[in-house]
Amino acid sequence: YPANTGRMMIGDNPYLLFSRAAAPGSGNIEIRKITDDSLVDTLDVNSAAVSFADRRVYLLPHSPLVPGGYYVVVCNSCLQDELGQPFDGFSDSGVFSFVVPTAIDIQADYDGDDYADVGIYYPITAEWYIQQSSTSYYADPLMRRFGWNGAIPLSAGDYDGDGKVDIAIFDPLNARWYIQYSSRAVDAEPYIRAFGWRGVTPISGGDYDGDGKTDIAIFDSVSATWYIQMSGSPAGSAPYIRRFGWRGVTPVAGDYDGDGKTDIAIFDSGSATWYIQKSSNASNSDPYIRRFGWGGVTPVNGGDYDGDGKSDIAIHDKVSGRWYVQFSTLPPSSAPRLYILGGSGKVPVMRNDYDGDGRTDVVVFEPDSASWLILYSSNEFIGTYTIRRFGWKGIIPL
């Protein structure tokens, strides 16, 4: 990986994937994390030998993996390339940093390079056009026909857990999910699952059991009930059912406590109040309640604008074009961050990180000109926004 950075997937057997095979050795890899008490906690020491052929170093944590702030210390003698030299940039007790994906990391990344891709869906022809960040700016976009007019495109869902977003749709007439796994051949038959009924809202991008895979989920606005089919549950098991909310609220799922699991949450537009049932708390505990916004604003959920591994509460005012973000790293009483982007009539694009710095960028889509206006977090959300034209009138931004 460039600059000694890597990515670790959370699952039954998490591992680090190195850019080249390692020479056999005694091994000496320490997974560490700076915790809230400012002390370093060592979570794992892996002493297994690593072969030339296997670039994966498996981790056996002594405690549950908590997102954010991890790094791995690698000794100079145990990880070498084929010539017996240490990996590029390594020295004695060198530091190899990496990112632990959380629920909020599930973004529009179709090529798995940790950068969000600009993508659109044209409902008339059911065509997907994706400008992958791993290719040239001038390269032809990836085009795939998947769906039909009337189907709902589901953005930011990684249902097979390979680190790439899968193309997926929801058919509102018969409540069926159609998922084209990125880990399979492009001409393979899609995964089809009947889950829900007419009138429910599909919830995409959520990982409620923390296994690194998107779970199929719906919200029934009539009964204010959530139905979640956990990907980590045995086949044929009953879905998780939870009543949370009331008629007229908007589901705003995200990982607000940073435990790697998506939290059930709603936004009440009438009172501009957020209600969040944190997964780290007991299921019968009182939800976190926060008033943030006013009538007519759009809740923007699932984004991590300060990069602390927790979803931040955010709203977009389509009249003024202003974003208001309450960083989770700041006290609730602190003033929200204000960003002005593009004026009125724009559509907010949620939870995408286009510059790959681990923080959500502020992005809106201008329907008439099919332009993307991006305010990068790597510039601390200041300066002139970037304008990217991709699409045409009538498309849906992903």
Coordinates of C-alpha atoms in Angstrom, one line a residue:
Y1 CA 0.0 0.0 0.0
P2 CA 1.3 3.5 -0.7
A3 CA 2.8 5.4 2.2
N4 CA 2.8 2.3 4.4
T5 CA -1.0 2.5 4.9
G6 CA -3.3 -0.4 4.7
R7 CA -6.8 -1.5 5.3
M8 CA -8.1 -4.2 7.7
M9 CA -11.5 -5.8 7.2
I10 CA -13.5 -6.7 10.3
G11 CA -14.9 -10.3 10.1
D12 CA -14.4 -13.7 11.5
N13 CA -10.7 -13.7 10.6
P14 CA -9.5 -10.1 10.2
Y15 CA -6.1 -9.7 8.6
L16 CA -3.6 -7.2 7.2
L17 CA -2.9 -7.5 3.5
F18 CA 0.7 -6.4 2.6
S19 CA 1.7 -5.2 -0.8
R20 CA 4.2 -8.1 -1.2
A21 CA 4.8 -11.5 0.3
A22 CA 6.8 -11.6 3.6
A23 CA 9.7 -13.9 4.4
P24 CA 9.1 -16.6 7.0
G25 CA 10.0 -15.5 10.5
S26 CA 9.1 -15.5 14.1
G27 CA 6.8 -12.6 13.7
N28 CA 6.4 -9.6 15.9
I29 CA 3.3 -7.6 15.1
E30 CA 1.6 -5.5 17.8
I31 CA -1.9 -4.0 17.2
R32 CA -2.2 -0.9 19.3
K33 CA -4.8 1.8 19.8
I34 CA -4.9 5.1 21.6
T35 CA -7.9 4.9 23.9
D36 CA -10.0 7.6 25.5
D37 CA -7.8 7.6 28.6
S38 CA -4.8 8.6 26.3
L39 CA -3.0 5.4 27.1
V40 CA -1.8 2.8 24.6
D41 CA -3.6 -0.5 24.6
T42 CA -2.0 -3.5 23.0
L43 CA -4.7 -5.7 21.5
D44 CA -2.8 -8.4 19.8
V45 CA 0.7 -9.9 19.4
N46 CA 0.9 -12.2 16.4
S47 CA 4.0 -14.6 16.5
A48 CA 3.0 -16.9 13.7
A49 CA 5.4 -17.4 10.7
V50 CA 4.5 -15.7 7.5
S51 CA 5.3 -17.4 4.2
F52 CA 6.4 -15.9 0.8
A53 CA 3.1 -17.0 -0.8
D54 CA 0.7 -15.5 1.7
R55 CA 0.5 -11.8 2.0
R56 CA -2.1 -11.9 4.7
V57 CA -1.2 -11.7 8.3
Y58 CA -4.1 -12.8 10.4
L59 CA -5.0 -11.1 13.6
L60 CA -6.4 -12.8 16.7
P61 CA -7.6 -10.0 19.0
H62 CA -7.8 -10.4 22.7
S63 CA -10.7 -8.0 22.9
P64 CA -13.3 -6.7 20.4
L65 CA -11.9 -4.4 17.7
V66 CA -13.0 -0.8 18.3
P67 CA -12.8 1.5 15.3
G68 CA -10.4 4.4 15.1
G69 CA -6.8 5.2 16.1
Y70 CA -5.1 1.8 15.4
Y71 CA -1.6 1.2 14.3
V72 CA 0.7 -1.8 14.0
V73 CA 4.3 -1.9 15.1
V74 CA 6.5 -4.1 12.9
C75 CA 10.0 -5.2 13.8
N76 CA 12.7 -4.9 11.1
S77 CA 13.7 -8.6 11.2
C78 CA 10.4 -10.4 10.9
L79 CA 8.7 -8.8 7.8
Q80 CA 11.0 -8.7 4.7
D81 CA 10.6 -8.7 1.0
E82 CA 11.9 -11.5 -1.3
L83 CA 15.5 -10.0 -1.3
G84 CA 15.6 -10.1 2.5
Q85 CA 15.2 -6.3 2.8
P86 CA 12.5 -4.6 5.0
F87 CA 9.4 -3.3 3.4
D88 CA 9.7 0.1 1.8
G89 CA 9.8 2.8 4.4
F90 CA 10.2 0.4 7.3
S91 CA 12.9 0.6 10.0
D92 CA 13.4 -1.0 13.3
S93 CA 10.2 -0.8 15.2
G94 CA 8.6 1.0 12.3
V95 CA 5.0 2.0 12.3
F96 CA 2.5 0.6 9.7
S97 CA -0.7 2.5 10.0
F98 CA -4.1 1.3 8.7
V99 CA -7.8 2.0 8.8
V100 CA -10.4 -0.1 10.4
P101 CA -13.6 0.2 8.3
T102 CA -16.8 1.0 10.3
A103 CA -20.4 1.2 9.3
I104 CA -19.8 4.8 8.1
D105 CA -17.0 3.6 5.8
I106 CA -19.6 2.0 3.5
Q107 CA -19.6 4.6 0.8
A108 CA -19.8 4.7 -3.0
D109 CA -16.5 3.0 -3.5
Y110 CA -16.9 0.5 -6.4
D111 CA -13.2 -0.2 -7.0
G112 CA -12.1 -0.7 -3.4
D113 CA -9.4 1.9 -3.3
D114 CA -10.9 3.8 -0.3
Y115 CA -11.9 6.8 -2.4
A116 CA -15.5 7.4 -3.2
D117 CA -16.4 7.1 -6.9
V118 CA -18.6 9.6 -8.7
G119 CA -21.6 7.5 -9.9
I120 CA -25.1 8.1 -11.4
Y121 CA -28.1 6.0 -12.1
Y122 CA -30.4 6.7 -15.1
P123 CA -33.9 5.4 -14.2
I124 CA -35.3 5.4 -17.7
T125 CA -32.8 2.9 -19.0
A126 CA -31.7 1.5 -15.6
E127 CA -28.1 2.2 -16.5
W128 CA -25.3 2.8 -13.9
Y129 CA -22.4 5.0 -14.9
I130 CA -19.4 5.0 -12.5
Q131 CA -16.3 7.1 -12.8
Q132 CA -13.8 5.0 -10.8
S133 CA -11.2 7.0 -8.8
S134 CA -8.6 4.3 -9.6
T135 CA -8.8 5.2 -13.3
S136 CA -7.9 8.3 -15.2
Y137 CA -10.1 11.3 -15.0
Y138 CA -10.6 11.1 -18.7
A139 CA -11.2 7.4 -18.9
D140 CA -14.6 6.1 -20.0
P141 CA -16.8 5.4 -17.0
L142 CA -17.9 1.9 -16.0
M143 CA -21.4 1.3 -17.5
R144 CA -23.7 -1.4 -16.3
R145 CA -27.4 -2.0 -17.0
F146 CA -29.0 -3.4 -13.9
G147 CA -32.7 -2.9 -13.0
W148 CA -35.6 -1.4 -14.8
N149 CA -37.7 1.8 -14.7
G150 CA -39.4 2.0 -11.4
A151 CA -36.7 0.2 -9.4
I152 CA -34.9 2.0 -6.6
P153 CA -31.1 2.1 -6.8
L154 CA -29.4 1.3 -3.6
S155 CA -26.1 3.1 -3.2
A156 CA -23.3 2.4 -0.7
G157 CA -23.9 -1.3 0.1
D158 CA -21.2 -3.9 0.4
Y159 CA -23.2 -7.1 0.8
D160 CA -20.4 -9.5 0.2
G161 CA -17.8 -7.8 2.5
D162 CA -15.0 -7.5 -0.1
G163 CA -14.5 -3.8 0.4
K164 CA -16.2 -2.8 -2.8
V165 CA -19.8 -1.4 -3.2
D166 CA -22.2 -3.8 -4.9
I167 CA -24.7 -2.7 -7.5
A168 CA -28.1 -3.3 -6.1
I169 CA -31.8 -2.3 -6.6
F170 CA -35.0 -2.7 -4.6
D171 CA -38.2 -3.4 -6.5
P172 CA -41.0 -1.6 -4.6
L173 CA -43.8 -3.5 -6.2
N174 CA -42.9 -6.9 -5.0
A175 CA -40.4 -5.9 -2.3
R176 CA -37.5 -7.8 -3.8
W177 CA -33.8 -7.0 -3.5
Y178 CA -31.5 -7.7 -6.5
I179 CA -27.8 -7.6 -5.7
Q180 CA -24.9 -8.0 -8.1
Y181 CA -21.9 -9.0 -5.9
S182 CA -18.7 -7.3 -6.9
S183 CA -16.8 -10.5 -5.9
R184 CA -18.5 -12.4 -8.6
A185 CA -18.3 -12.3 -12.4
V186 CA -20.1 -9.4 -14.0
D187 CA -22.4 -11.9 -15.9
A188 CA -23.2 -13.9 -12.8
E189 CA -26.8 -14.2 -11.7
P190 CA -27.6 -11.6 -9.0
Y191 CA -28.6 -12.5 -5.5
I192 CA -32.4 -12.1 -5.2
R193 CA -34.1 -11.8 -1.8
A194 CA -37.8 -11.1 -1.1
F195 CA -37.8 -8.9 2.1
G196 CA -40.5 -6.4 2.9
W197 CA -43.8 -5.5 1.3
R198 CA -45.2 -2.7 -0.8
G199 CA -44.8 0.7 0.9
V200 CA -41.7 0.1 3.0
T201 CA -38.5 2.1 2.8
P202 CA -35.3 0.1 2.0
I203 CA -32.3 1.1 4.1
S204 CA -29.0 0.7 2.3
G205 CA -25.5 0.9 3.7
G206 CA -26.1 -0.3 7.2
D207 CA -24.0 -3.0 9.0
Y208 CA -26.0 -3.7 12.2
D209 CA -24.1 -6.7 13.4
G210 CA -20.6 -5.4 12.7
D211 CA -19.3 -8.2 10.5
G212 CA -18.2 -5.9 7.6
K213 CA -21.1 -6.7 5.4
T214 CA -24.2 -4.6 4.6
D215 CA -27.4 -6.0 6.0
I216 CA -30.7 -6.0 4.2
A217 CA -33.0 -3.7 6.1
I218 CA -36.4 -1.9 5.8
F219 CA -38.4 0.7 7.7
D220 CA -42.2 0.5 7.8
S221 CA -43.3 4.1 8.2
V222 CA -46.9 3.0 9.0
S223 CA -45.9 1.1 12.1
A224 CA -42.5 2.8 12.6
T225 CA -40.9 -0.7 12.7
W226 CA -37.4 -1.7 11.6
Y227 CA -36.8 -5.1 10.1
I228 CA -33.2 -6.1 9.7
Q229 CA -31.8 -9.4 8.2
M230 CA -28.3 -9.7 9.7
S231 CA -25.8 -11.0 7.3
G232 CA -24.0 -12.7 10.2
S233 CA -27.1 -14.7 11.2
P234 CA -27.6 -18.3 10.0
A235 CA -29.5 -18.8 6.8
G236 CA -33.2 -18.9 7.3
S237 CA -33.1 -17.1 10.7
A238 CA -35.8 -14.6 11.5
P239 CA -35.0 -10.9 11.1
Y240 CA -34.4 -8.5 13.9
I241 CA -37.5 -6.5 14.5
R242 CA -37.6 -3.2 16.4
R243 CA -40.3 -0.6 16.7
F244 CA -38.6 2.8 16.9
G245 CA -40.3 6.0 15.8
W246 CA -43.7 7.0 14.6
R247 CA -45.5 7.8 11.4
G248 CA -43.9 10.7 9.5
V249 CA -40.3 10.3 10.8
T250 CA -37.3 9.8 8.5
P251 CA -34.8 6.9 9.2
V252 CA -31.3 8.2 9.6
A253 CA -29.2 5.2 10.5
G254 CA -25.5 5.7 11.2
D255 CA -22.7 4.6 13.6
Y256 CA -23.1 7.4 16.2
D257 CA -21.2 5.6 19.0
G258 CA -18.3 4.3 16.9
D259 CA -18.5 0.7 17.8
G260 CA -18.5 -0.6 14.2
K261 CA -22.3 -1.3 14.2
T262 CA -25.0 0.8 12.6
D263 CA -27.4 2.4 15.0
I264 CA -31.1 2.6 14.5
A265 CA -32.0 6.3 14.4
I266 CA -34.8 8.6 13.2
F267 CA -35.3 12.3 12.5
D268 CA -38.6 14.1 13.3
S269 CA -38.9 17.0 10.9
G270 CA -41.8 18.5 12.9
S271 CA -39.6 19.1 15.9
A272 CA -36.2 18.9 14.2
T273 CA -35.2 16.2 16.7
W274 CA -32.9 13.3 16.3
Y275 CA -33.5 10.0 18.2
I276 CA -30.6 7.6 18.2
Q277 CA -30.7 4.1 19.7
K278 CA -27.0 3.4 20.1
S279 CA -26.0 -0.3 19.6
S280 CA -23.4 0.0 22.4
N281 CA -26.3 0.5 24.9
A282 CA -28.9 -2.0 26.1
S283 CA -31.8 -2.4 23.7
N284 CA -34.2 -1.2 26.3
S285 CA -32.2 1.9 27.2
D286 CA -33.5 5.4 26.5
P287 CA -32.4 6.7 23.1
Y288 CA -30.0 9.7 22.7
I289 CA -32.2 12.7 21.9
R290 CA -30.8 15.8 20.2
R291 CA -32.7 18.8 18.7
F292 CA -30.7 19.9 15.6
G293 CA -32.3 21.7 12.6
W294 CA -35.7 23.1 11.8
G295 CA -38.7 22.4 9.6
G296 CA -37.8 21.9 5.9
V297 CA -34.2 20.9 6.3
T298 CA -32.8 17.5 5.0
P299 CA -31.1 15.3 7.5
V300 CA -27.7 14.1 6.2
N301 CA -26.9 10.9 8.0
G302 CA -24.0 8.5 8.0
G303 CA -21.1 10.9 7.5
D304 CA -18.0 11.3 9.6
Y305 CA -16.7 14.8 8.9
D306 CA -14.1 14.9 11.8
G307 CA -12.7 11.5 11.2
D308 CA -13.2 10.1 14.7
G309 CA -15.0 6.9 13.6
K310 CA -18.4 8.2 14.6
S311 CA -21.3 9.5 12.5
D312 CA -21.9 13.2 12.9
I313 CA -25.3 14.8 13.0
A314 CA -25.7 17.0 10.0
I315 CA -28.5 18.8 8.0
H316 CA -28.7 20.5 4.7
D317 CA -30.9 23.6 4.0
K318 CA -31.9 23.4 0.3
V319 CA -33.1 27.0 0.4
S320 CA -29.8 28.6 1.4
G321 CA -27.5 25.8 0.4
R322 CA -26.0 25.7 3.9
W323 CA -24.8 22.6 5.7
Y324 CA -24.7 22.5 9.5
V325 CA -22.6 19.7 11.0
Q326 CA -22.3 18.9 14.7
F327 CA -18.9 17.2 15.1
S328 CA -19.0 14.3 17.5
T329 CA -15.5 15.3 18.8
L330 CA -16.9 18.5 20.2
P331 CA -19.3 19.0 23.2
P332 CA -23.0 19.0 22.3
S333 CA -23.2 22.6 23.5
S334 CA -20.6 23.8 20.9
A335 CA -21.7 25.7 17.8
P336 CA -22.1 23.5 14.7
R337 CA -19.8 23.9 11.7
L338 CA -21.4 25.9 8.9
Y339 CA -20.6 25.3 5.2
I340 CA -22.1 27.1 2.3
L341 CA -22.1 25.2 -1.0
G342 CA -23.8 26.1 -4.2
G343 CA -26.9 28.0 -3.2
S344 CA -30.5 26.7 -3.4
G345 CA -31.9 23.8 -5.4
K346 CA -29.0 21.4 -4.8
V347 CA -29.3 17.7 -3.7
P348 CA -27.0 16.7 -0.9
V349 CA -24.8 13.6 -1.6
M350 CA -24.3 11.7 1.7
R351 CA -21.3 10.0 3.4
N352 CA -18.8 10.0 0.6
D353 CA -15.0 10.6 0.9
Y354 CA -13.7 11.6 -2.5
D355 CA -10.2 12.6 -1.3
G356 CA -9.5 9.5 0.7
D357 CA -8.5 11.2 4.0
G358 CA -10.9 9.2 6.1
R359 CA -13.4 12.1 6.5
T360 CA -16.7 12.7 4.7
D361 CA -16.6 15.5 2.2
V362 CA -19.4 18.1 1.8
V363 CA -21.0 17.4 -1.6
V364 CA -24.1 18.6 -3.5
F365 CA -25.4 17.7 -6.9
E366 CA -26.9 20.3 -9.2
P367 CA -29.7 18.5 -11.2
D368 CA -30.0 21.0 -14.1
S369 CA -26.4 21.1 -15.1
A370 CA -25.5 17.6 -13.7
S371 CA -22.7 19.1 -11.8
W372 CA -21.1 17.8 -8.6
L373 CA -19.8 20.5 -6.1
I374 CA -17.3 19.1 -3.7
L375 CA -15.8 20.7 -0.7
Y376 CA -12.9 18.5 0.4
S377 CA -12.3 17.7 4.0
S378 CA -8.5 17.5 3.3
N379 CA -8.7 21.3 2.8
E380 CA -10.5 21.6 6.1
F381 CA -13.7 22.4 4.1
I382 CA -12.4 25.9 3.3
G383 CA -11.5 27.6 0.0
T384 CA -13.2 27.1 -3.4
Y385 CA -15.2 24.0 -4.0
T386 CA -14.4 21.7 -6.9
I387 CA -16.9 21.4 -9.7
R388 CA -17.2 18.1 -11.5
R389 CA -19.7 17.6 -14.3
F390 CA -20.9 14.0 -14.7
G391 CA -24.3 13.0 -15.9
W392 CA -27.3 14.8 -17.4
K393 CA -30.7 16.0 -16.4
G394 CA -32.9 13.2 -15.0
I395 CA -30.2 11.0 -13.4
I396 CA -29.9 10.0 -9.8
P397 CA -26.6 10.7 -8.0
L398 CA -25.1 7.8 -6.1

